[in-house]
Amino acid sequence: KAFMSCWSYIIPGLLVYAAISYFFFRFPTLLHPKKKFRSRLITAAIERKGVLHVSHRGGSREHLENTLVAFRHAIACGTNTLEMDVHLTKDGQVVVCHDDILIRLCGLQTNIKNYNYADIPPFQEQVPLHFSTNMAYDSTKEKPEDRRMPLLREVFEQFPHVLINIELKHPTEELLIKTNELVKEFKRENTLIW
């Protein structure tokens, strides 16, 4: 009898829980109002093209990835968003680069955080594409100044009205602070996804 009276509380409780869960699943904005996370730039980009076209690392098969020349080419081809990765160098510079270990890009088995920005070597002549083991980009096609990793500051200066998606690679408090300082300095709060 005690077992049956226990179920007389549990079953109705489960039914009420299921009904409430279903109700808030169907109408989540009753608890949490829908956030307006889109900036005017994102909205305009979507309205103009119908989609948000993101150039991942600027297009690593067409130019050296995460370089200014790659980003310029992506914009010329009609992209409305640049995606890039950032790291922090030994001297506290926010550098645009995907890999933390420089073996694929520069041929060095060392971490980017061990270099001052000025000491980071240029890209090696054949840069293996990150997504394909059989393909490499011939960086000798690029001018010497385009075979280097740019600073995030340079990207912000050269593309002030382009939506940018930044991924903080191995985020530390210092990288977060330095990136945020650049975002504020260049007033990129509404033209940035990070």
mmCIF file of N, CA, C and O in Angstrom, residues 97-135:
data_model
loop_
_atom_site.group_PDB
_atom_site.id
_atom_site.type_symbol
_atom_site.label_atom_id
_atom_site.label_comp_id
_atom_site.label_asym_id
_atom_site.label_seq_id
_atom_site.Cartn_x
_atom_site.Cartn_y
_atom_site.Cartn_z
ATOM 1 N N CYS A 97 47.306 34.229 -36.653
ATOM 2 C CA CYS A 97 47.929 32.964 -37.041
ATOM 3 C C CYS A 97 47.075 31.824 -36.513
ATOM 4 O O CYS A 97 46.554 31.907 -35.404
ATOM 5 N N HIS A 98 46.945 30.765 -37.284
ATOM 6 C CA HIS A 98 46.157 29.621 -36.839
ATOM 7 C C HIS A 98 46.943 28.702 -35.908
ATOM 8 O O HIS A 98 46.454 28.293 -34.866
ATOM 9 N N ASP A 99 48.163 28.370 -36.286
ATOM 10 C CA ASP A 99 48.931 27.361 -35.558
ATOM 11 C C ASP A 99 49.738 27.990 -34.430
ATOM 12 O O ASP A 99 50.335 29.049 -34.603
ATOM 13 N N ASP A 100 49.784 27.317 -33.302
ATOM 14 C CA ASP A 100 50.657 27.795 -32.225
ATOM 15 C C ASP A 100 52.083 27.278 -32.418
ATOM 16 O O ASP A 100 53.044 27.971 -32.139
ATOM 17 N N ILE A 101 52.231 26.071 -32.930
ATOM 18 C CA ILE A 101 53.548 25.522 -33.254
ATOM 19 C C ILE A 101 53.834 25.868 -34.722
ATOM 20 O O ILE A 101 53.013 25.605 -35.593
ATOM 21 N N LEU A 102 54.979 26.428 -35.000
ATOM 22 C CA LEU A 102 55.267 27.001 -36.310
ATOM 23 C C LEU A 102 55.821 26.020 -37.347
ATOM 24 O O LEU A 102 56.284 26.442 -38.403
ATOM 25 N N ILE A 103 55.756 24.727 -37.107
ATOM 26 C CA ILE A 103 56.339 23.748 -38.023
ATOM 27 C C ILE A 103 55.676 23.772 -39.399
ATOM 28 O O ILE A 103 56.356 23.760 -40.433
ATOM 29 N N ARG A 104 54.366 23.821 -39.465
ATOM 30 C CA ARG A 104 53.668 23.796 -40.756
ATOM 31 C C ARG A 104 53.867 25.098 -41.527
ATOM 32 O O ARG A 104 54.056 25.087 -42.740
ATOM 33 N N LEU A 105 53.836 26.213 -40.836
ATOM 34 C CA LEU A 105 53.895 27.510 -41.510
ATOM 35 C C LEU A 105 55.319 27.991 -41.791
ATOM 36 O O LEU A 105 55.602 28.517 -42.858
ATOM 37 N N CYS A 106 56.206 27.831 -40.811
ATOM 38 C CA CYS A 106 57.554 28.394 -40.924
ATOM 39 C C CYS A 106 58.659 27.346 -40.887
ATOM 40 O O CYS A 106 59.835 27.672 -41.027
ATOM 41 N N GLY A 107 58.289 26.093 -40.651
ATOM 42 C CA GLY A 107 59.283 25.030 -40.610
ATOM 43 C C GLY A 107 60.047 24.944 -39.303
ATOM 44 O O GLY A 107 61.102 24.322 -39.242
ATOM 45 N N LEU A 108 59.515 25.531 -38.239
ATOM 46 C CA LEU A 108 60.193 25.532 -36.943
ATOM 47 C C LEU A 108 59.352 24.813 -35.896
ATOM 48 O O LEU A 108 58.165 25.109 -35.748
ATOM 49 N N GLN A 109 59.970 23.912 -35.166
ATOM 50 C CA GLN A 109 59.265 23.144 -34.134
ATOM 51 C C GLN A 109 59.308 23.938 -32.824
ATOM 52 O O GLN A 109 59.930 23.522 -31.855
ATOM 53 N N THR A 110 58.658 25.077 -32.813
ATOM 54 C CA THR A 110 58.616 25.916 -31.618
ATOM 55 C C THR A 110 57.289 26.658 -31.572
ATOM 56 O O THR A 110 56.602 26.782 -32.586
ATOM 57 N N ASN A 111 56.949 27.142 -30.400
ATOM 58 C CA ASN A 111 55.672 27.801 -30.183
ATOM 59 C C ASN A 111 55.787 29.287 -30.509
ATOM 60 O O ASN A 111 56.792 29.921 -30.191
ATOM 61 N N ILE A 112 54.725 29.824 -31.087
ATOM 62 C CA ILE A 112 54.707 31.241 -31.462
ATOM 63 C C ILE A 112 54.880 32.148 -30.249
ATOM 64 O O ILE A 112 55.442 33.236 -30.351
ATOM 65 N N LYS A 113 54.443 31.679 -29.077
ATOM 66 C CA LYS A 113 54.558 32.506 -27.875
ATOM 67 C C LYS A 113 56.003 32.668 -27.406
ATOM 68 O O LYS A 113 56.279 33.487 -26.538
ATOM 69 N N ASN A 114 56.924 31.901 -27.987
ATOM 70 C CA ASN A 114 58.343 32.017 -27.629
ATOM 71 C C ASN A 114 59.074 33.062 -28.454
ATOM 72 O O ASN A 114 60.265 33.266 -28.272
ATOM 73 N N TYR A 115 58.376 33.715 -29.392
ATOM 74 C CA TYR A 115 58.993 34.696 -30.277
ATOM 75 C C TYR A 115 58.455 36.096 -30.004
ATOM 76 O O TYR A 115 57.263 36.271 -29.761
ATOM 77 N N ASN A 116 59.337 37.088 -30.096
ATOM 78 C CA ASN A 116 58.880 38.460 -30.229
ATOM 79 C C ASN A 116 58.328 38.583 -31.638
ATOM 80 O O ASN A 116 58.776 37.886 -32.558
ATOM 81 N N TYR A 117 57.382 39.489 -31.827
ATOM 82 C CA TYR A 117 56.748 39.591 -33.133
ATOM 83 C C TYR A 117 57.765 39.832 -34.251
ATOM 84 O O TYR A 117 57.713 39.192 -35.299
ATOM 85 N N ALA A 118 58.702 40.730 -34.037
ATOM 86 C CA ALA A 118 59.688 41.067 -35.073
ATOM 87 C C ALA A 118 60.570 39.880 -35.452
ATOM 88 O O ALA A 118 61.156 39.870 -36.537
ATOM 89 N N ASP A 119 60.662 38.889 -34.586
ATOM 90 C CA ASP A 119 61.542 37.739 -34.825
ATOM 91 C C ASP A 119 60.834 36.536 -35.455
ATOM 92 O O ASP A 119 61.476 35.526 -35.747
ATOM 93 N N ILE A 120 59.528 36.625 -35.656
ATOM 94 C CA ILE A 120 58.810 35.507 -36.277
ATOM 95 C C ILE A 120 59.269 35.413 -37.731
ATOM 96 O O ILE A 120 59.203 36.391 -38.474
ATOM 97 N N PRO A 121 59.748 34.248 -38.148
ATOM 98 C CA PRO A 121 60.231 34.120 -39.528
ATOM 99 C C PRO A 121 59.079 34.159 -40.532
ATOM 100 O O PRO A 121 57.926 33.920 -40.175
ATOM 101 N N PRO A 122 59.386 34.442 -41.806
ATOM 102 C CA PRO A 122 58.334 34.417 -42.830
ATOM 103 C C PRO A 122 57.864 32.983 -43.071
ATOM 104 O O PRO A 122 58.497 32.022 -42.641
ATOM 105 N N PHE A 123 56.756 32.868 -43.780
ATOM 106 C CA PHE A 123 56.248 31.547 -44.135
ATOM 107 C C PHE A 123 57.267 30.811 -44.992
ATOM 108 O O PHE A 123 57.982 31.419 -45.800
ATOM 109 N N GLN A 124 57.326 29.505 -44.824
ATOM 110 C CA GLN A 124 58.226 28.711 -45.666
ATOM 111 C C GLN A 124 57.684 28.664 -47.095
ATOM 112 O O GLN A 124 56.549 29.050 -47.352
ATOM 113 N N GLU A 125 58.510 28.204 -48.029
ATOM 114 C CA GLU A 125 58.134 28.244 -49.442
ATOM 115 C C GLU A 125 56.915 27.383 -49.762
ATOM 116 O O GLU A 125 56.054 27.779 -50.527
ATOM 117 N N GLN A 126 56.835 26.196 -49.200
ATOM 118 C CA GLN A 126 55.687 25.315 -49.407
ATOM 119 C C GLN A 126 54.961 25.159 -48.068
ATOM 120 O O GLN A 126 55.482 24.545 -47.152
ATOM 121 N N VAL A 127 53.779 25.735 -47.978
ATOM 122 C CA VAL A 127 52.996 25.673 -46.739
ATOM 123 C C VAL A 127 51.899 24.627 -46.915
ATOM 124 O O VAL A 127 50.967 24.829 -47.708
ATOM 125 N N PRO A 128 52.020 23.490 -46.212
ATOM 126 C CA PRO A 128 50.963 22.467 -46.314
ATOM 127 C C PRO A 128 49.612 23.035 -45.892
ATOM 128 O O PRO A 128 49.523 23.775 -44.911
ATOM 129 N N LEU A 129 48.592 22.711 -46.658
ATOM 130 C CA LEU A 129 47.252 23.168 -46.305
ATOM 131 C C LEU A 129 46.774 22.376 -45.095
ATOM 132 O O LEU A 129 46.944 21.159 -45.030
ATOM 133 N N HIS A 130 46.198 23.057 -44.157
ATOM 134 C CA HIS A 130 45.785 22.462 -42.887
ATOM 135 C C HIS A 130 44.768 21.350 -43.076
ATOM 136 O O HIS A 130 44.728 20.384 -42.332
ATOM 137 N N PHE A 131 43.927 21.471 -44.087
ATOM 138 C CA PHE A 131 42.846 20.509 -44.292
ATOM 139 C C PHE A 131 43.181 19.416 -45.295
ATOM 140 O O PHE A 131 42.340 18.607 -45.629
ATOM 141 N N SER A 132 44.436 19.399 -45.810
ATOM 142 C CA SER A 132 44.803 18.384 -46.791
ATOM 143 C C SER A 132 46.276 18.039 -46.651
ATOM 144 O O SER A 132 47.137 18.914 -46.722
ATOM 145 N N THR A 133 46.573 16.769 -46.469
ATOM 146 C CA THR A 133 47.970 16.359 -46.317
ATOM 147 C C THR A 133 48.698 16.297 -47.652
ATOM 148 O O THR A 133 49.918 16.290 -47.689
ATOM 149 N N ASN A 134 47.974 16.278 -48.751
ATOM 150 C CA ASN A 134 48.595 16.141 -50.067
ATOM 151 C C ASN A 134 48.791 17.468 -50.789
ATOM 152 O O ASN A 134 49.333 17.491 -51.880
ATOM 153 N N MET A 135 48.323 18.562 -50.216
ATOM 154 C CA MET A 135 48.384 19.836 -50.913
ATOM 155 C C MET A 135 49.175 20.856 -50.106
ATOM 156 O O MET A 135 49.159 20.838 -48.885
#
